[in-house]
C-alpha cells in the first residue's frame, strides 16, 4: 500500500509539472493579449521601481579601489607584469626595453616553430607552424603579430598557473569548489567588454591592461579541467601511490598530476585559444598588434588589408590550436637507461642549432633578419580591387540588396518590434514556464528571477534588442546547420571534412566573422545577424554530427532488421537518441551568439553591446558591470533551461 502511495505521488508530481508550466504560459499569453487594456506599470517596470544597481556597484568599486587601497595592490601587480611584458616585447619585436637584446630575427622564430611542430606532430605540423611565421613575415605583418604574441607569451602562462592553483584548491576543498563554480559560470558568460574597463581602471592602459583582461578571461577552463582531471584519477592509482610511501607533495607531483595530464593539457589548449581571442579584442583599450590594426582597417572599410590581417590571425590561431592539441595526445617518450643525453634530447638540440644558425644568418643577410615594407608581399590594395569588383557585380549586388531589404523589412525589424511590444511580465512568465517544464519550481524561479533582475536594471529594451539578434541568428543557424549536420552524419565522406571545417572555424577569433558580413551587407542589422549566424552554426553542425554518429550500432542494426527505411531509422532512432547531444550544440550556439552580439556592437547596433562599448570612454565601472550582468543573466537562463532538458533526456534514455 505504501509503495502504491509513493508511485502515485510521483505520478502526480510528473503530471503537475506540465500543468504548472501551461498555467504560467497561459498567464503570459493572457497578459500579451490584454496589453492594450493594461496600465503602464504592467507592461514595463516603472522608472521609480528601477533599482540603481549601477550607482551601488560604482560605490562598491570606488570603496574597494580607493578606501581599501586595492588600486595600490593592482599597480604593484601591474609593475611586475609590465616587467615581463617588456622582456617579451624586446625579444619579439624590438621594443627598446630590458634586456636590450632583441628583436629575434623572424627566420629564427620560424625555424624554431617548425622544429617544435615536427616534435609535436610530424612533418605536416612542422610545415604549418613554420609556414605560418614565414607568411607573417612575408606579408609585412611581423611587428604587429609579435606585439600580439608578446602579450600571449605572458598572459597564457599566468592564466595556466593561476587556473592550476585554483583548480587544485577546488579539488582539495569541496566548500571552495561550491563557492567558486557559480563565479566561474558567470565569468564564462560575461561579455568581453565587462573585462576591459576594470582592467583599464585598475591597471595601466595598453599591453598591461590587455594582459590582465586576457588572463581573467582565460582562467575558467583551466580551473574546470584541473578539477575534472584530478577527480578522474582512479582509486587504484591513488592506492598504489600511498602504498609506496609517497608524501602528500609526492602524491600530487608524481601521481595526481601525471594521471590528469590529458585534462590539464586540454585546459592549456583552451587557455591559449581564449588568450588569442581576447588579446585581439583588447584593441578597444589601446592594446597594439593585429587586433588594433584590424579594428582600424575595418573602421576605414579597407577590406582587402583587413582580409590579410584576418588570414594572419586565423593562421596563428590554427597553428596554436593544432600544436597544443598535438601536445595533448602526444605521450611522453621513454628511453632505455644509459641512453646518451644527446639522443634523448635530439629535437631540442636541433631546435637550438636551427635558432643559432638563423641568428647568425640574419647578421649577414638582411632579409633573414627583417623584411622591409618595400620587400613584403602584401596585396591589400589588389584584394580591395577584387572585392570591389565582386561587390559591384550586378548579380551579387541585386542578390545582397534584395536579401537585405527582405530580411530588414519583413523579418528582422517586425520580429524586433514584436519582442519589444511584449509586456515585461509576459516575457518573464514565459521564461519561467520553460524553466518549470524542464526542472520544476526551482528552475522556474531561477530562470524567471534572472530575467526579472534584468528588468529591474532599467535596461530592458536594450536587453530585448540583444535577445532579438541572438534568437534571429540562432534560428537561422538551426535552419541551415541542423540539416547540414544530419546529412553529413549520414554520409561518412562528408562528416570528416565538415568536422575539420568546424574545428578550424572554432579557432577563428570573433572579429574575423565581421569581415564577410560587412563585405556583403554593409553596416546594418543584417550584418549583425549574419556574423552571429556564421559563428553559431559551427557548434550546431558539430554536435549534430557527433550526436547521430554516437548512436549505438546495435540499435541501428535492430532498426534495419525490423524493416525500417532510412527516413524511419533517422526519425525514430537516430534523432531521439542524438537530441541530448544536439541540445548541447544548441546551447553552445546560443552562448556563442551572446558573445558575438557584443562584438557586433562595432557595426553599430542599438543593444547592450553598444552601451558597453560607450562605458569604455569613461569611468563608468558600475554601469559597465550592470550591463555585463544583464547579458550574463540572459545567457545563464537559456543555459540552465537547455542543459536541464538535455540531462532529463539523457536520464530517460539511460545514457
PDB file of N, CA and C in Angstrom, residues 277-318:
ATOM      1  N   UNK A 277      41.997  34.928 -28.624  1.00  0.00           N
ATOM      2  CA  UNK A 277      40.722  35.580 -28.932  1.00  0.00           C
ATOM      3  C   UNK A 277      40.586  36.901 -28.186  1.00  0.00           C
ATOM      4  N   UNK A 278      40.971  36.909 -26.910  1.00  0.00           N
ATOM      5  CA  UNK A 278      40.783  38.107 -26.091  1.00  0.00           C
ATOM      6  C   UNK A 278      41.822  39.178 -26.399  1.00  0.00           C
ATOM      7  N   UNK A 279      43.058  38.774 -26.652  1.00  0.00           N
ATOM      8  CA  UNK A 279      44.101  39.774 -26.875  1.00  0.00           C
ATOM      9  C   UNK A 279      43.836  40.550 -28.165  1.00  0.00           C
ATOM     10  N   UNK A 280      43.138  39.931 -29.122  1.00  0.00           N
ATOM     11  CA  UNK A 280      42.732  40.652 -30.333  1.00  0.00           C
ATOM     12  C   UNK A 280      41.672  41.688 -29.989  1.00  0.00           C
ATOM     13  N   UNK A 281      40.751  41.324 -29.078  1.00  0.00           N
ATOM     14  CA  UNK A 281      39.660  42.229 -28.720  1.00  0.00           C
ATOM     15  C   UNK A 281      40.106  43.367 -27.813  1.00  0.00           C
ATOM     16  N   UNK A 282      41.252  43.210 -27.142  1.00  0.00           N
ATOM     17  CA  UNK A 282      41.725  44.288 -26.272  1.00  0.00           C
ATOM     18  C   UNK A 282      42.217  45.494 -27.063  1.00  0.00           C
ATOM     19  N   UNK A 283      42.101  45.431 -28.382  1.00  0.00           N
ATOM     20  CA  UNK A 283      42.362  46.618 -29.205  1.00  0.00           C
ATOM     21  C   UNK A 283      41.471  47.778 -28.779  1.00  0.00           C
ATOM     22  N   UNK A 284      40.290  47.471 -28.206  1.00  0.00           N
ATOM     23  CA  UNK A 284      39.367  48.516 -27.766  1.00  0.00           C
ATOM     24  C   UNK A 284      39.930  49.334 -26.609  1.00  0.00           C
ATOM     25  N   UNK A 285      40.940  48.829 -25.892  1.00  0.00           N
ATOM     26  CA  UNK A 285      41.523  49.585 -24.781  1.00  0.00           C
ATOM     27  C   UNK A 285      42.986  49.911 -25.042  1.00  0.00           C
ATOM     28  N   UNK A 286      43.326  50.050 -26.311  1.00  0.00           N
ATOM     29  CA  UNK A 286      44.654  50.544 -26.648  1.00  0.00           C
ATOM     30  C   UNK A 286      45.731  49.494 -26.764  1.00  0.00           C
ATOM     31  N   UNK A 287      45.367  48.227 -26.820  1.00  0.00           N
ATOM     32  CA  UNK A 287      46.347  47.163 -26.981  1.00  0.00           C
ATOM     33  C   UNK A 287      46.827  47.142 -28.433  1.00  0.00           C
ATOM     34  N   UNK A 288      48.124  47.371 -28.686  1.00  0.00           N
ATOM     35  CA  UNK A 288      48.609  47.352 -30.069  1.00  0.00           C
ATOM     36  C   UNK A 288      48.683  45.931 -30.605  1.00  0.00           C
ATOM     37  N   UNK A 289      48.872  45.812 -31.910  1.00  0.00           N
ATOM     38  CA  UNK A 289      49.015  44.499 -32.518  1.00  0.00           C
ATOM     39  C   UNK A 289      48.016  44.265 -33.624  1.00  0.00           C
ATOM     40  N   UNK A 290      47.782  42.992 -33.912  1.00  0.00           N
ATOM     41  CA  UNK A 290      46.903  42.633 -35.024  1.00  0.00           C
ATOM     42  C   UNK A 290      45.471  43.115 -34.808  1.00  0.00           C
ATOM     43  N   UNK A 291      44.974  43.026 -33.572  1.00  0.00           N
ATOM     44  CA  UNK A 291      43.609  43.450 -33.297  1.00  0.00           C
ATOM     45  C   UNK A 291      43.414  44.935 -33.544  1.00  0.00           C
ATOM     46  N   UNK A 292      44.361  45.752 -33.075  1.00  0.00           N
ATOM     47  CA  UNK A 292      44.251  47.203 -33.261  1.00  0.00           C
ATOM     48  C   UNK A 292      44.294  47.561 -34.736  1.00  0.00           C
ATOM     49  N   UNK A 293      45.174  46.902 -35.479  1.00  0.00           N
ATOM     50  CA  UNK A 293      45.268  47.189 -36.917  1.00  0.00           C
ATOM     51  C   UNK A 293      43.993  46.765 -37.631  1.00  0.00           C
ATOM     52  N   UNK A 294      43.462  45.593 -37.272  1.00  0.00           N
ATOM     53  CA  UNK A 294      42.225  45.115 -37.894  1.00  0.00           C
ATOM     54  C   UNK A 294      41.069  46.061 -37.593  1.00  0.00           C
ATOM     55  N   UNK A 295      40.978  46.516 -36.352  1.00  0.00           N
ATOM     56  CA  UNK A 295      39.923  47.450 -35.966  1.00  0.00           C
ATOM     57  C   UNK A 295      40.027  48.740 -36.764  1.00  0.00           C
ATOM     58  N   UNK A 296      41.249  49.252 -36.910  1.00  0.00           N
ATOM     59  CA  UNK A 296      41.464  50.488 -37.669  1.00  0.00           C
ATOM     60  C   UNK A 296      41.088  50.320 -39.134  1.00  0.00           C
ATOM     61  N   UNK A 297      41.493  49.210 -39.736  1.00  0.00           N
ATOM     62  CA  UNK A 297      41.205  48.986 -41.152  1.00  0.00           C
ATOM     63  C   UNK A 297      39.716  48.775 -41.408  1.00  0.00           C
ATOM     64  N   UNK A 298      39.050  48.073 -40.485  1.00  0.00           N
ATOM     65  CA  UNK A 298      37.621  47.854 -40.668  1.00  0.00           C
ATOM     66  C   UNK A 298      36.839  49.149 -40.476  1.00  0.00           C
ATOM     67  N   UNK A 299      37.331  50.015 -39.596  1.00  0.00           N
ATOM     68  CA  UNK A 299      36.714  51.335 -39.447  1.00  0.00           C
ATOM     69  C   UNK A 299      36.800  52.133 -40.738  1.00  0.00           C
ATOM     70  N   UNK A 300      37.908  51.932 -41.463  1.00  0.00           N
ATOM     71  CA  UNK A 300      38.119  52.643 -42.728  1.00  0.00           C
ATOM     72  C   UNK A 300      37.546  51.881 -43.918  1.00  0.00           C
ATOM     73  N   UNK A 301      36.923  50.706 -43.638  1.00  0.00           N
ATOM     74  CA  UNK A 301      36.367  49.830 -44.674  1.00  0.00           C
ATOM     75  C   UNK A 301      37.414  49.435 -45.718  1.00  0.00           C
ATOM     76  N   UNK A 302      38.673  49.281 -45.269  1.00  0.00           N
ATOM     77  CA  UNK A 302      39.734  48.765 -46.137  1.00  0.00           C
ATOM     78  C   UNK A 302      39.722  47.242 -46.008  1.00  0.00           C
ATOM     79  N   UNK A 303      38.821  46.625 -46.745  1.00  0.00           N
ATOM     80  CA  UNK A 303      38.543  45.209 -46.537  1.00  0.00           C
ATOM     81  C   UNK A 303      39.641  44.301 -47.065  1.00  0.00           C
ATOM     82  N   UNK A 304      40.388  44.765 -48.075  1.00  0.00           N
ATOM     83  CA  UNK A 304      41.472  43.943 -48.607  1.00  0.00           C
ATOM     84  C   UNK A 304      42.562  43.728 -47.580  1.00  0.00           C
ATOM     85  N   UNK A 305      43.024  44.824 -46.982  1.00  0.00           N
ATOM     86  CA  UNK A 305      44.043  44.721 -45.941  1.00  0.00           C
ATOM     87  C   UNK A 305      43.475  44.020 -44.706  1.00  0.00           C
ATOM     88  N   UNK A 306      42.194  44.276 -44.399  1.00  0.00           N
ATOM     89  CA  UNK A 306      41.543  43.579 -43.285  1.00  0.00           C
ATOM     90  C   UNK A 306      41.559  42.074 -43.518  1.00  0.00           C
ATOM     91  N   UNK A 307      41.327  41.680 -44.771  1.00  0.00           N
ATOM     92  CA  UNK A 307      41.341  40.256 -45.118  1.00  0.00           C
ATOM     93  C   UNK A 307      42.717  39.651 -44.846  1.00  0.00           C
ATOM     94  N   UNK A 308      43.773  40.369 -45.207  1.00  0.00           N
ATOM     95  CA  UNK A 308      45.136  39.866 -44.957  1.00  0.00           C
ATOM     96  C   UNK A 308      45.393  39.708 -43.460  1.00  0.00           C
ATOM     97  N   UNK A 309      45.020  40.725 -42.686  1.00  0.00           N
ATOM     98  CA  UNK A 309      45.198  40.631 -41.236  1.00  0.00           C
ATOM     99  C   UNK A 309      44.374  39.460 -40.688  1.00  0.00           C
ATOM    100  N   UNK A 310      43.160  39.306 -41.210  1.00  0.00           N
ATOM    101  CA  UNK A 310      42.308  38.203 -40.781  1.00  0.00           C
ATOM    102  C   UNK A 310      42.937  36.855 -41.053  1.00  0.00           C
ATOM    103  N   UNK A 311      43.539  36.694 -42.234  1.00  0.00           N
ATOM    104  CA  UNK A 311      44.212  35.434 -42.567  1.00  0.00           C
ATOM    105  C   UNK A 311      45.361  35.171 -41.596  1.00  0.00           C
ATOM    106  N   UNK A 312      46.103  36.211 -41.264  1.00  0.00           N
ATOM    107  CA  UNK A 312      47.216  36.060 -40.323  1.00  0.00           C
ATOM    108  C   UNK A 312      46.720  35.604 -38.956  1.00  0.00           C
ATOM    109  N   UNK A 313      45.674  36.245 -38.452  1.00  0.00           N
ATOM    110  CA  UNK A 313      45.123  35.860 -37.144  1.00  0.00           C
ATOM    111  C   UNK A 313      44.640  34.418 -37.174  1.00  0.00           C
ATOM    112  N   UNK A 314      43.966  34.043 -38.254  1.00  0.00           N
ATOM    113  CA  UNK A 314      43.450  32.672 -38.377  1.00  0.00           C
ATOM    114  C   UNK A 314      44.597  31.671 -38.419  1.00  0.00           C
ATOM    115  N   UNK A 315      45.638  31.954 -39.192  1.00  0.00           N
ATOM    116  CA  UNK A 315      46.785  31.040 -39.278  1.00  0.00           C
ATOM    117  C   UNK A 315      47.454  30.860 -37.918  1.00  0.00           C
ATOM    118  N   UNK A 316      47.647  31.970 -37.203  1.00  0.00           N
ATOM    119  CA  UNK A 316      48.252  31.866 -35.871  1.00  0.00           C
ATOM    120  C   UNK A 316      47.343  31.059 -34.948  1.00  0.00           C
ATOM    121  N   UNK A 317      46.033  31.309 -35.026  1.00  0.00           N
ATOM    122  CA  UNK A 317      45.079  30.580 -34.181  1.00  0.00           C
ATOM    123  C   UNK A 317      45.104  29.087 -34.493  1.00  0.00           C
ATOM    124  N   UNK A 318      45.081  28.746 -35.769  1.00  0.00           N
ATOM    125  CA  UNK A 318      45.086  27.329 -36.166  1.00  0.00           C
ATOM    126  C   UNK A 318      46.391  26.672 -35.726  1.00  0.00           C
TER     127      UNK A 318
END
